[in-house]
mmCIF file of C-alpha atoms in Angstrom:
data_model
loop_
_atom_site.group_PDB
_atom_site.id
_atom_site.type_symbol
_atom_site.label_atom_id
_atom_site.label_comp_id
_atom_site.label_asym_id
_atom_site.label_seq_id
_atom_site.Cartn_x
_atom_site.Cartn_y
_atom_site.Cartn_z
ATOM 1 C CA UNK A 1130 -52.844 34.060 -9.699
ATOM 2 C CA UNK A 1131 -52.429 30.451 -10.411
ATOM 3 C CA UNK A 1132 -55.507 29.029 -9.356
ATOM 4 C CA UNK A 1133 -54.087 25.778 -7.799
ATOM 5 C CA UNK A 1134 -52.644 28.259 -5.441
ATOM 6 C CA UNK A 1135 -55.935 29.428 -3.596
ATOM 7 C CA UNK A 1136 -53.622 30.272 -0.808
ATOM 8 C CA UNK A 1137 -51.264 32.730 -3.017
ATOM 9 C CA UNK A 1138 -51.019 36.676 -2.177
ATOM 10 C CA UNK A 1139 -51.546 39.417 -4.527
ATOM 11 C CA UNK A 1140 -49.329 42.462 -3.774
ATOM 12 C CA UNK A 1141 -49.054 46.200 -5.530
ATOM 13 C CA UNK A 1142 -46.196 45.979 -8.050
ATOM 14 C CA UNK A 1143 -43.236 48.220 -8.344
ATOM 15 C CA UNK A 1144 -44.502 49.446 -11.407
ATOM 16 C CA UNK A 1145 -48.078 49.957 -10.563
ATOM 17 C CA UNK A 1146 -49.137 46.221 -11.683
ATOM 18 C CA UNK A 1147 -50.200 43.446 -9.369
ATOM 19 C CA UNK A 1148 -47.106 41.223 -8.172
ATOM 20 C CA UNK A 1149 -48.174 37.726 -7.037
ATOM 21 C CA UNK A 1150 -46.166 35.800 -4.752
ATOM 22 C CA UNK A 1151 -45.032 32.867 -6.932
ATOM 23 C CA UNK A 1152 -46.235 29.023 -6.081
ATOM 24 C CA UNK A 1153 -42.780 28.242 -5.456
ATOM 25 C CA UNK A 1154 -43.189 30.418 -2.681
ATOM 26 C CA UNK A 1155 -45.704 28.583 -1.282
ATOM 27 C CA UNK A 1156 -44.433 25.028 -1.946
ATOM 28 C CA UNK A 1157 -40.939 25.901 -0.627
ATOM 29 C CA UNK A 1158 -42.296 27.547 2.976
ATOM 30 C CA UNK A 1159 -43.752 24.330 4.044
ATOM 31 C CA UNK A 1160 -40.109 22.378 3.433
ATOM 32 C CA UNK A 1161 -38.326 24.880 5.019
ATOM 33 C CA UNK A 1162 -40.104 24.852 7.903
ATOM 34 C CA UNK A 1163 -38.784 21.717 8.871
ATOM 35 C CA UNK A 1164 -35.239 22.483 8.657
ATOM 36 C CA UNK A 1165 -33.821 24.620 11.726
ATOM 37 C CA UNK A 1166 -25.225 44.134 -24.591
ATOM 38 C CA UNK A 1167 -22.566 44.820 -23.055
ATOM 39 C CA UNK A 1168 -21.043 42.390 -21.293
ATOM 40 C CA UNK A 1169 -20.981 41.704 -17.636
ATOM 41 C CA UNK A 1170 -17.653 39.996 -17.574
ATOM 42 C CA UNK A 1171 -16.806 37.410 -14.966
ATOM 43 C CA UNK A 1172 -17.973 38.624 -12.191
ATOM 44 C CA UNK A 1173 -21.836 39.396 -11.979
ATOM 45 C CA UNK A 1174 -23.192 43.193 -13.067
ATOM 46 C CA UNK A 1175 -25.259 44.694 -10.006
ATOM 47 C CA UNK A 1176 -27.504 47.996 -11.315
ATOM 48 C CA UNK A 1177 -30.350 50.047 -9.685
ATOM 49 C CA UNK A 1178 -33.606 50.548 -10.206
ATOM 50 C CA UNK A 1179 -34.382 54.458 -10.931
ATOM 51 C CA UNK A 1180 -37.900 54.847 -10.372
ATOM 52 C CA UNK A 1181 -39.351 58.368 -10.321
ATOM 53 C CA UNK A 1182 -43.119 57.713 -8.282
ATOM 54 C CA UNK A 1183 -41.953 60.841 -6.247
ATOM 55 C CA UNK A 1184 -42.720 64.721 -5.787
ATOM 56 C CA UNK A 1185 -39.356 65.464 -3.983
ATOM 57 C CA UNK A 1186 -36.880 63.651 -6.128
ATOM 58 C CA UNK A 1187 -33.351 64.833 -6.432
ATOM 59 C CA UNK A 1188 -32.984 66.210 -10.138
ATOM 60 C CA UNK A 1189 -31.962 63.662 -12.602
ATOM 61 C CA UNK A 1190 -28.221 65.282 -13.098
ATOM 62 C CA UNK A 1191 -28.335 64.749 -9.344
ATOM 63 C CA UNK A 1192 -29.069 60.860 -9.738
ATOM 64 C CA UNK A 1193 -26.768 60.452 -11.729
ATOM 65 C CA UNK A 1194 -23.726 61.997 -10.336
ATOM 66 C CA UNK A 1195 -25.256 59.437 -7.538
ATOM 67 C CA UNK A 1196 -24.737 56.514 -9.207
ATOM 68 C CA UNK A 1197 -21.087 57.553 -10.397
ATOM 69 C CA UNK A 1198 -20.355 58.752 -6.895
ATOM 70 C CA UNK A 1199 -21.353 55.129 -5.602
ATOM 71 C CA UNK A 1200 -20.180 52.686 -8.050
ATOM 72 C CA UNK A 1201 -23.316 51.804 -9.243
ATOM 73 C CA UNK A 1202 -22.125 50.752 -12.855
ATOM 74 C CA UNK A 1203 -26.283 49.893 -14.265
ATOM 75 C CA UNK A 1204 -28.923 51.729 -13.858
ATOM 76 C CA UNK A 1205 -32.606 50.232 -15.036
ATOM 77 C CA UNK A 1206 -35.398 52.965 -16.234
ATOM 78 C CA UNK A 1207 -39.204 52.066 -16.012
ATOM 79 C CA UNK A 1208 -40.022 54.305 -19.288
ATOM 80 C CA UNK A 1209 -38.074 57.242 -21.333
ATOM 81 C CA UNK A 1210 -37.136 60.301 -19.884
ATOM 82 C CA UNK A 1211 -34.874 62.935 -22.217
ATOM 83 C CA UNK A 1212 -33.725 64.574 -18.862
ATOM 84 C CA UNK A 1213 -32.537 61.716 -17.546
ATOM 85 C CA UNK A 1214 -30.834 59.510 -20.580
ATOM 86 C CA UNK A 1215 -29.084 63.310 -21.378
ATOM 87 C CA UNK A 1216 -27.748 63.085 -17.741
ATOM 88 C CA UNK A 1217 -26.614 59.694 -18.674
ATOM 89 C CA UNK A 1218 -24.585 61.280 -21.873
ATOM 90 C CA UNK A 1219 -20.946 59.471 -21.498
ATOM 91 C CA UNK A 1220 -20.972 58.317 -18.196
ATOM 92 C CA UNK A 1221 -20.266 54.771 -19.483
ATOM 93 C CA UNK A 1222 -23.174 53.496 -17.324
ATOM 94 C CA UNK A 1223 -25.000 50.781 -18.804
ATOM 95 C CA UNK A 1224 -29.133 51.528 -19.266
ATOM 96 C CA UNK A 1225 -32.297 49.269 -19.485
ATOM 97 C CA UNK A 1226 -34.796 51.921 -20.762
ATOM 98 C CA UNK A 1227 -38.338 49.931 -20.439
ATOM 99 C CA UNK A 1228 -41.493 51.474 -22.431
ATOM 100 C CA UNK A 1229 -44.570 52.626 -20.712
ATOM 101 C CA UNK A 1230 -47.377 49.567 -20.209
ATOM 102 C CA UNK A 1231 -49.554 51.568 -21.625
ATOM 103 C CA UNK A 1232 -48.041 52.367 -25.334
ATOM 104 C CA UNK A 1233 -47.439 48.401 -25.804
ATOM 105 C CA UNK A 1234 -50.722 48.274 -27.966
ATOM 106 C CA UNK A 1235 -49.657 50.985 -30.070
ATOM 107 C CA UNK A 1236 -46.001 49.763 -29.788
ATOM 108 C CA UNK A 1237 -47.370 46.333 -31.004
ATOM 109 C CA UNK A 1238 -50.091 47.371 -34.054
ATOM 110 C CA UNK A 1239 -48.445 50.676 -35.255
ATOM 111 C CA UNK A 1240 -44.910 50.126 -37.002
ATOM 112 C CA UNK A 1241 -44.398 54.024 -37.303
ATOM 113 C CA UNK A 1242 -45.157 54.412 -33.930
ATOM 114 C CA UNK A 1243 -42.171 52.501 -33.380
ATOM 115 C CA UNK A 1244 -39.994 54.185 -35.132
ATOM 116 C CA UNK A 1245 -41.277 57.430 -33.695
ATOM 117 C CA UNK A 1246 -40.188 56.333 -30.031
ATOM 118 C CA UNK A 1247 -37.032 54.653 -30.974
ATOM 119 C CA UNK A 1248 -36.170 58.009 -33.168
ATOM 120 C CA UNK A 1249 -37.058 59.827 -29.625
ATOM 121 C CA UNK A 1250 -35.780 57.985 -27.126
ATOM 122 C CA UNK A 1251 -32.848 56.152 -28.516
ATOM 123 C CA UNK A 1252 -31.530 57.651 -31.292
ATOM 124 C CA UNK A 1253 -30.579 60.628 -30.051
ATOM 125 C CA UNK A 1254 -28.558 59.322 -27.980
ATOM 126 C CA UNK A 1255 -26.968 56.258 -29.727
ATOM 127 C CA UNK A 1256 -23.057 56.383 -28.790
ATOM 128 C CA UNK A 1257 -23.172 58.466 -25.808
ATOM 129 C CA UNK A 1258 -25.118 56.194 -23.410
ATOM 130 C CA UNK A 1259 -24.629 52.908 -23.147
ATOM 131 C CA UNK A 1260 -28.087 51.202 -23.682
ATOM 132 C CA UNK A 1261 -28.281 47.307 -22.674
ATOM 133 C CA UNK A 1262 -31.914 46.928 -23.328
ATOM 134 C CA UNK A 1263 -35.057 48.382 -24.454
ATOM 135 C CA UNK A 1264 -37.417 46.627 -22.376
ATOM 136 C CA UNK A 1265 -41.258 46.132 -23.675
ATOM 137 C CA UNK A 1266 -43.892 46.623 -20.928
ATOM 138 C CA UNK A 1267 -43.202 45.683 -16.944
ATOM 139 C CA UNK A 1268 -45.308 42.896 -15.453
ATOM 140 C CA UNK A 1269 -48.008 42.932 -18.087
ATOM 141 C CA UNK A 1270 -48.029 38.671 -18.551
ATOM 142 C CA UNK A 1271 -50.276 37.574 -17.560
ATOM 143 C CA UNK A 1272 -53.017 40.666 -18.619
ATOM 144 C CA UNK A 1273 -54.537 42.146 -21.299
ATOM 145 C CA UNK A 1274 -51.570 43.653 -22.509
ATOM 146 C CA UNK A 1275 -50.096 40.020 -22.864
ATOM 147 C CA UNK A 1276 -50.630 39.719 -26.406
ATOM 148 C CA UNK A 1277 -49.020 42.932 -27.358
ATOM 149 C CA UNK A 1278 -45.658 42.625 -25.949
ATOM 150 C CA UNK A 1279 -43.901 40.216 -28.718
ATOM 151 C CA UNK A 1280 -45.404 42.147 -31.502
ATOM 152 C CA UNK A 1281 -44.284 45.491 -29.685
ATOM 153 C CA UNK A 1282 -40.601 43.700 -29.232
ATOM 154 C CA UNK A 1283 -40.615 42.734 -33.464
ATOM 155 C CA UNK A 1284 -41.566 46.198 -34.040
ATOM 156 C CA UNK A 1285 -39.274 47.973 -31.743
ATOM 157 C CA UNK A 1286 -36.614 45.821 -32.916
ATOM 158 C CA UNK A 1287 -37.413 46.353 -36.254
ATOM 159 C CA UNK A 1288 -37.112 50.359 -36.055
ATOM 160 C CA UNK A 1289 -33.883 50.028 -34.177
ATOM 161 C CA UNK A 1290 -32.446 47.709 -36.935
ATOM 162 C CA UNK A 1291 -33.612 50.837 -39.763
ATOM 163 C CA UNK A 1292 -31.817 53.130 -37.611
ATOM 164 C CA UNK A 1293 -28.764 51.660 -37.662
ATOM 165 C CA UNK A 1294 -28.822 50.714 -33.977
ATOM 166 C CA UNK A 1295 -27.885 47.052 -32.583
ATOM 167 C CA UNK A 1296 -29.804 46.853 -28.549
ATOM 168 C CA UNK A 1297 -31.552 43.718 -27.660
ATOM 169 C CA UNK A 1298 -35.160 44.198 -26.946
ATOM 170 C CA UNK A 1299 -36.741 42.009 -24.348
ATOM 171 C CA UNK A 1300 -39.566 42.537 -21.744
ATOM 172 C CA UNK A 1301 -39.684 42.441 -17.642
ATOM 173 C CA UNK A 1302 -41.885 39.349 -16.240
ATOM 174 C CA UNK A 1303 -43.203 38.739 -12.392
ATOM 175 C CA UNK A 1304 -42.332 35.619 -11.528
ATOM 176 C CA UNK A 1305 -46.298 34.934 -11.747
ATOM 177 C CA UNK A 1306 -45.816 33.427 -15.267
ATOM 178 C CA UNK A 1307 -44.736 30.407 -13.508
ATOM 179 C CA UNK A 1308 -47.331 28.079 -13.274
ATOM 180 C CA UNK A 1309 -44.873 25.497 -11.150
ATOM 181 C CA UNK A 1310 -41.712 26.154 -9.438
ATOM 182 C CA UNK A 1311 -40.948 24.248 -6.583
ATOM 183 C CA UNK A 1312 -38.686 22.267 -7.208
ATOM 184 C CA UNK A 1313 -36.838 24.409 -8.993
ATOM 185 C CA UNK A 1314 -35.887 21.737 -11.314
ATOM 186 C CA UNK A 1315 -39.902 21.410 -12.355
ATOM 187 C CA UNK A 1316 -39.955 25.376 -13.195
ATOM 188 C CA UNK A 1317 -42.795 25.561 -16.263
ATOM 189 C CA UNK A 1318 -44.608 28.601 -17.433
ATOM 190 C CA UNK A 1319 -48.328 28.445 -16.102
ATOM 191 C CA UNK A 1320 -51.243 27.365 -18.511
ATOM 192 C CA UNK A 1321 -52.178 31.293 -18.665
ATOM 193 C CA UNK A 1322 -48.953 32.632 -19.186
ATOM 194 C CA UNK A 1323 -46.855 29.679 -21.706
ATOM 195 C CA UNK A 1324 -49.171 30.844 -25.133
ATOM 196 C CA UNK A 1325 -47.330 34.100 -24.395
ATOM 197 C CA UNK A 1326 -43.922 33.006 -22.722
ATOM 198 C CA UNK A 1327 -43.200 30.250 -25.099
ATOM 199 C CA UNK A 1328 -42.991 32.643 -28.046
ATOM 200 C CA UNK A 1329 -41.060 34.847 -26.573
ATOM 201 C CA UNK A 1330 -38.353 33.152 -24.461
ATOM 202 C CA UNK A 1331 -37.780 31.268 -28.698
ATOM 203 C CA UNK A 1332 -37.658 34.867 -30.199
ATOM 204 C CA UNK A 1333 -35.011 36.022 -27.516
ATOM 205 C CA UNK A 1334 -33.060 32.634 -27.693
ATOM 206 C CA UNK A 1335 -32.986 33.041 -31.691
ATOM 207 C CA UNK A 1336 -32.191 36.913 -30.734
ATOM 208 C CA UNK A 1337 -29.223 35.872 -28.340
ATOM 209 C CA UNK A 1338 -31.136 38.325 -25.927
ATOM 210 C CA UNK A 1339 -31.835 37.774 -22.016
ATOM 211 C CA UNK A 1340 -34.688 37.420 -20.580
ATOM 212 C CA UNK A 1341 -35.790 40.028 -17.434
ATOM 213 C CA UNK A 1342 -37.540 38.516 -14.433
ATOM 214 C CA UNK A 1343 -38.103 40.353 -10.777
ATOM 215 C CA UNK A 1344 -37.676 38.230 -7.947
ATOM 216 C CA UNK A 1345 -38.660 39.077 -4.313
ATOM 217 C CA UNK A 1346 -37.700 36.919 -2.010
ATOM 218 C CA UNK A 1347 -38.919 39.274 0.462
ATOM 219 C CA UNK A 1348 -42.743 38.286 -0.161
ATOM 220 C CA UNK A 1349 -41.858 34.794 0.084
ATOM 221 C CA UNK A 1350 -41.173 35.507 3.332
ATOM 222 C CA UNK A 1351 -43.505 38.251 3.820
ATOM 223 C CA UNK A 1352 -46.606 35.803 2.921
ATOM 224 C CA UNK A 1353 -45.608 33.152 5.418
ATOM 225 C CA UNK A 1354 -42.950 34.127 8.200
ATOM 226 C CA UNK A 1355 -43.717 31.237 10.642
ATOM 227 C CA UNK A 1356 -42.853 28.617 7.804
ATOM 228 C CA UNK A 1357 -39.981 30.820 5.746
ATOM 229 C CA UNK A 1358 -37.038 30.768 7.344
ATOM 230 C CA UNK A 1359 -35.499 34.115 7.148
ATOM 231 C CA UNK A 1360 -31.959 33.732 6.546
ATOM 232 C CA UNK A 1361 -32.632 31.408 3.677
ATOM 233 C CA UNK A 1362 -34.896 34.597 2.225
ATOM 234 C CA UNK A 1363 -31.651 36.899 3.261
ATOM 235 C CA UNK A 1364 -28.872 34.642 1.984
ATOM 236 C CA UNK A 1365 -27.477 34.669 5.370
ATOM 237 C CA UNK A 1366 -25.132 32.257 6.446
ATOM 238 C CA UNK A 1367 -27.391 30.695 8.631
ATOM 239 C CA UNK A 1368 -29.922 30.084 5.508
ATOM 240 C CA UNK A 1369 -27.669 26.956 4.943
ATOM 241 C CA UNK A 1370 -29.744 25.296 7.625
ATOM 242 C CA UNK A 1371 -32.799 25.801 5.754
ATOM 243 C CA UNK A 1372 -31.243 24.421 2.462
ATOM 244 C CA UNK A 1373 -32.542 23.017 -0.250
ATOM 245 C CA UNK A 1374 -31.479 19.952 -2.291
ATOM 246 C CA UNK A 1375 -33.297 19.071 -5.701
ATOM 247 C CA UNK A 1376 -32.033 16.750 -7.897
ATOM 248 C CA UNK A 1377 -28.442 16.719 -6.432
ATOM 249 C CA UNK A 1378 -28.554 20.559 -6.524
ATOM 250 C CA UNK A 1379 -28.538 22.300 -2.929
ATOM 251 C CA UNK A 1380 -30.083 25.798 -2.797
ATOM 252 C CA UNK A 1381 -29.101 27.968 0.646
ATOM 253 C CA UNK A 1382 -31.023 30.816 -0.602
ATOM 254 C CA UNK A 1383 -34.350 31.534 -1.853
ATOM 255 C CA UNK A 1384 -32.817 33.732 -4.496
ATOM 256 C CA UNK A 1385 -31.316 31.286 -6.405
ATOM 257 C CA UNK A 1386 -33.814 28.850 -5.760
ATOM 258 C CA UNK A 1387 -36.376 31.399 -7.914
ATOM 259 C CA UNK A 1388 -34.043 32.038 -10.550
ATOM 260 C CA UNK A 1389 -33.328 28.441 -11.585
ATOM 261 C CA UNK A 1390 -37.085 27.524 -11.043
ATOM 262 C CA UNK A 1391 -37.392 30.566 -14.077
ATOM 263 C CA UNK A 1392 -34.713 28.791 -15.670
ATOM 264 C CA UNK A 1393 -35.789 25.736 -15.872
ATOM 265 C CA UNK A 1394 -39.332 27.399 -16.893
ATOM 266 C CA UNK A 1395 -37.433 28.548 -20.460
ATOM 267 C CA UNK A 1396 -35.458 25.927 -20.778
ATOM 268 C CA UNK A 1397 -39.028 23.781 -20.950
ATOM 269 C CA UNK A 1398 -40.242 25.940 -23.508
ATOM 270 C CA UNK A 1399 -37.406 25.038 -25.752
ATOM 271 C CA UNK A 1400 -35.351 28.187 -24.680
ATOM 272 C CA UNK A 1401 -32.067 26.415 -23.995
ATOM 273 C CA UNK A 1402 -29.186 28.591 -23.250
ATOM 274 C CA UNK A 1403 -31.294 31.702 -22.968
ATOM 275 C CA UNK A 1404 -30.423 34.271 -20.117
ATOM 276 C CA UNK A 1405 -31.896 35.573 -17.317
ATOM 277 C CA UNK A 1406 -31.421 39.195 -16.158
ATOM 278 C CA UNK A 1407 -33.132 40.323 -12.711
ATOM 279 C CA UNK A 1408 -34.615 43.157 -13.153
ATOM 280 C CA UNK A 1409 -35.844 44.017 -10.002
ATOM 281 C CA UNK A 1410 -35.133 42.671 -6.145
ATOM 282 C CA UNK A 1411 -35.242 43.875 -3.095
ATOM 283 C CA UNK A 1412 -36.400 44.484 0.610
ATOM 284 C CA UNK A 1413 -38.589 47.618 2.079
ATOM 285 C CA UNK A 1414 -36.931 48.607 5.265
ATOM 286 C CA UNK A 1415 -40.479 50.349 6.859
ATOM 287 C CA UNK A 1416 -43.790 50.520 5.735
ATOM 288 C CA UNK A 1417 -45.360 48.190 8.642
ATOM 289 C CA UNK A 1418 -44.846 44.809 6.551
ATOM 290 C CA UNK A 1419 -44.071 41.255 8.232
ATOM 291 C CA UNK A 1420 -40.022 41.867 8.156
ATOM 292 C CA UNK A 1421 -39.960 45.206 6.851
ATOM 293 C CA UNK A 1422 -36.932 46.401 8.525
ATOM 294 C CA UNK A 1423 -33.619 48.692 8.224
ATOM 295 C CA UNK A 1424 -31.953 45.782 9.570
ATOM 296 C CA UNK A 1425 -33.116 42.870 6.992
ATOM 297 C CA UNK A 1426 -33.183 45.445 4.312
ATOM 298 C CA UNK A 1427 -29.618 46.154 4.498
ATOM 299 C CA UNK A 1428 -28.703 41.917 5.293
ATOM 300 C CA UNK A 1429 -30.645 41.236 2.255
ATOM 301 C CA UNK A 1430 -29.325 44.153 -0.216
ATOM 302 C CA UNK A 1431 -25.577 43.465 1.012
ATOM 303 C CA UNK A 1432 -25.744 39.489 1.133
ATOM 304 C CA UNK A 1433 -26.799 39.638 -2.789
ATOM 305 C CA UNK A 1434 -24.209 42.283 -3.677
ATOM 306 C CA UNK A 1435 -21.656 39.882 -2.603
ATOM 307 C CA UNK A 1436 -23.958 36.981 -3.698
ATOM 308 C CA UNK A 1437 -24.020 38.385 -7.294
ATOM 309 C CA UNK A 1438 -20.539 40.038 -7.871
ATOM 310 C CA UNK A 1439 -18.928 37.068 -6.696
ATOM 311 C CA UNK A 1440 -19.794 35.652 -10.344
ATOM 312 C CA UNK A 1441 -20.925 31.986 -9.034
ATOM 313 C CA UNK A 1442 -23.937 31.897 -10.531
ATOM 314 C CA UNK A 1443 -26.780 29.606 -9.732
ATOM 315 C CA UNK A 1444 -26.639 25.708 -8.696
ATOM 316 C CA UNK A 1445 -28.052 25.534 -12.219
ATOM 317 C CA UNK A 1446 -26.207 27.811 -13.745
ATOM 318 C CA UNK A 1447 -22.816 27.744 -12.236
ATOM 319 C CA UNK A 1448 -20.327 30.377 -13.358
ATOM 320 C CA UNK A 1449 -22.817 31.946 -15.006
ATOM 321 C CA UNK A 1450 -23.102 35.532 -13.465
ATOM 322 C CA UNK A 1451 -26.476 36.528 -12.897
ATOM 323 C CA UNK A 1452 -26.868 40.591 -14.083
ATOM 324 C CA UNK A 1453 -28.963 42.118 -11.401
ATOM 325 C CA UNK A 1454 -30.909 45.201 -10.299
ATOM 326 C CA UNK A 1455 -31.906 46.595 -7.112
ATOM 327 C CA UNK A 1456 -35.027 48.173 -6.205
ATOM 328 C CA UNK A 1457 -35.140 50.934 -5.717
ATOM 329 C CA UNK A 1458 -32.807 53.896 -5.242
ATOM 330 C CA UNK A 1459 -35.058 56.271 -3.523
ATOM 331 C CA UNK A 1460 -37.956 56.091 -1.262
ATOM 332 C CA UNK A 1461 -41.276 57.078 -3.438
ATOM 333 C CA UNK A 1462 -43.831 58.911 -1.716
ATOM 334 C CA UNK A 1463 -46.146 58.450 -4.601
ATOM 335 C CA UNK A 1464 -46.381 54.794 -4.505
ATOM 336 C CA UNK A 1465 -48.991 52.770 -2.586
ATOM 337 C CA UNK A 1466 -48.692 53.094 1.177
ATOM 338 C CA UNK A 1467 -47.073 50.586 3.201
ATOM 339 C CA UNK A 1468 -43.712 48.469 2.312
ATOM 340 C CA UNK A 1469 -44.137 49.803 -1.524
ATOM 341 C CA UNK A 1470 -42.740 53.217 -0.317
ATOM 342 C CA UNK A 1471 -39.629 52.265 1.517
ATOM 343 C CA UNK A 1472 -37.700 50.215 -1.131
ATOM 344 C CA UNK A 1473 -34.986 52.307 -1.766
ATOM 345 C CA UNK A 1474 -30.946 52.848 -0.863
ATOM 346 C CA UNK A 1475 -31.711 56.136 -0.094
ATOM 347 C CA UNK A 1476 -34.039 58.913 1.367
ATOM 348 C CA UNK A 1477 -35.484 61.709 -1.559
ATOM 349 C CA UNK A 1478 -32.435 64.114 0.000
ATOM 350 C CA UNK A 1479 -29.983 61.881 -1.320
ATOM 351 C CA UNK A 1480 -28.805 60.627 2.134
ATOM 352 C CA UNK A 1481 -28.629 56.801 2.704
ATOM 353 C CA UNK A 1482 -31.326 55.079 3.821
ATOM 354 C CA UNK A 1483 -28.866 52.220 4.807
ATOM 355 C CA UNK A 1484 -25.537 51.230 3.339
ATOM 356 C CA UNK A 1485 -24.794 49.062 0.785
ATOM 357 C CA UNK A 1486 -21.448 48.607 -0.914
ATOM 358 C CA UNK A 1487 -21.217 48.343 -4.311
ATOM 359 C CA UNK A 1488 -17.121 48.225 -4.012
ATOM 360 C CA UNK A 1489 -17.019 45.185 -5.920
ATOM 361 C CA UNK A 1490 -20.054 45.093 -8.288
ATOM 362 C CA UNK A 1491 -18.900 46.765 -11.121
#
């Protein structure tokens, strides 16, 4: 938590790490409150977040057939599972396949150890699915495990390069590393975070590799309701009344607003031209929280489908297609209680939890 943020909230992660509601967060609610490798082609990519923090998930042959059955061309993985990347076997859908947190250390000091996962996770399966990119460690900057994950990414890249196979390797950031982001023009890592960021937003630039940040507009909102306006957090039409303008940019959405703050962020740290992929967003439609509801679940979900596969990019960024995954495509009943087990599309029996078309996001 940045500390010139006393007023910042600390929330349970997706993948079991704290998720801090960024300053820009903050900084933006009290404007708004005034105002009533595989390439994603032109239009923007829009995957899923598979997480598996449940005892009553549909198999993962199931899932899959899922994803086919409802155009959902991506699909993101928090660590390796062999059941699941053999259900994945020449589907043509495109995988992020992240590490556990926990084996960064070894990842990071043991070369062989390296090789060992990418011989048992990747290898095998080289050709037939479609990786995107191996992903070192979830949410781990700023933490312990901070130092480990550029030296885990050299080494991981390393044993994919002796095996022959060409996937970028990157990591998955909260948008806690930034230290400032509102404006999103004045985006910069945070004094904590930019010994670690700096080095490795350079190494994926030099790499030609993106970046992955998760952005939740939904505890922006969540954090400060009376000041948020909630169709800017949706990207709702009437969110244009809450907009934005920086710099001769206008922002009628929080979403892009965080991106290009993260932008700006790497492009400070010398990063310029280097891509961001969102890993995770989304909206819990129960779980008691300020907002939490089927309604503004399915508004926000929907709203960024279109938002994303309409391939306009960011005000910074324009034409730029920002690659993008959902969270989550089930309901986990072995996450924290509350908002944290009511992300997902769709209930553990496979039936929808709310609609979303994907029609056009492939």
């Amino acid at each position: 938590m940045d500390p010139a943020m006393p007023g910042a909230r600390m929330f349970a992660a997706s993948a079991g790490v704290a998720r801090m509601v960024s300053p820009w967060i903050l900084a933006c609610s009290f404007l708004l409150c005034s105002s009533s490798f595989l390439d994603a082609g032109t239009e923007g990519a829009i995957g899923v977040n598979y997480g598996m923090l449940g005892n009553n998930l549909p198999s993962p042959a199931q899932v899959i057939s899922m994803y086919k059955a409802k155009n959902i061309s991506y699909v993101r993985l928090f660590h390796p599972d062999t059941a699941v990347l053999a259900a994945l076997r020449d589907t043509g859908i495109g995988v992020v396949l992240g590490t556990y947190n926990e084996d960064l250390a070894r990842l990071a000091s043991d070369s062989s150890f390296a090789v060992s996962w990418v011989g048992s996770y990747v290898q095998p399966f080289a050709g037939a699915v479609q990786f995107r990119y191996i992903n070192a460690g979830n949410e781990v900057i700023p933490g312990e495990a901070a130092p480990n994950v550029l030296p885990a990414m050299r080494n991981l890249e390393a044993a994919l390069k002796s095996a022959g196979i060409s996937v970028p390797v990157t990591t998955a950031v909260a948008t806690s590393v930034l230290g400032v982001s509102y404006p999103p023009s004045q985006g910069a890592f945070s004094e904590a975070t930019s010994p670690y960021m700096a080095p490795i937003v350079t190494y994926l630039a030099s790499k030609g590799a993106p970046l992955l940040v998760n952005v939740y507009p939904y505890f922006a909102y969540a954090a400060d309701a009376e000041r948020v306006q909630l169709g800017y957090a949706l990207l709702s039409q009437s969110g244009a009344s809450a907009s934005v303008t920086d710099g001769g940019l206008v922002y009628t959405n929080m979403f892009d607003a965080i991106v290009d703050a993260a932008y700006a962020a790497v492009e400070k740290a010398g990063a310029q031209g280097l891509e961001l992929v969102v890993s995770e967003t989304g909206w819990p439609s129960g779980g008691g929280g300020v907002g939490a509801t089927l309604e503004n679940a399915a508004a926000y979900n929907n709203n960024l489908v279109r938002h994303v596969s309409g391939g306009a990019g960011t005000p910074r960024r324009p034409g730029k297609p920002v690659e993008t995954y959902l969270f989550a495509m089930f309901n986990e009943n072995q996450k924290p209680e509350g908002v944290e087990q009511h992300f997902g599309l769709f209930q553990p029996d496979m039936s929808e939890v709310y609609h979303v078309d994907f029609g056009s996001s492939s």
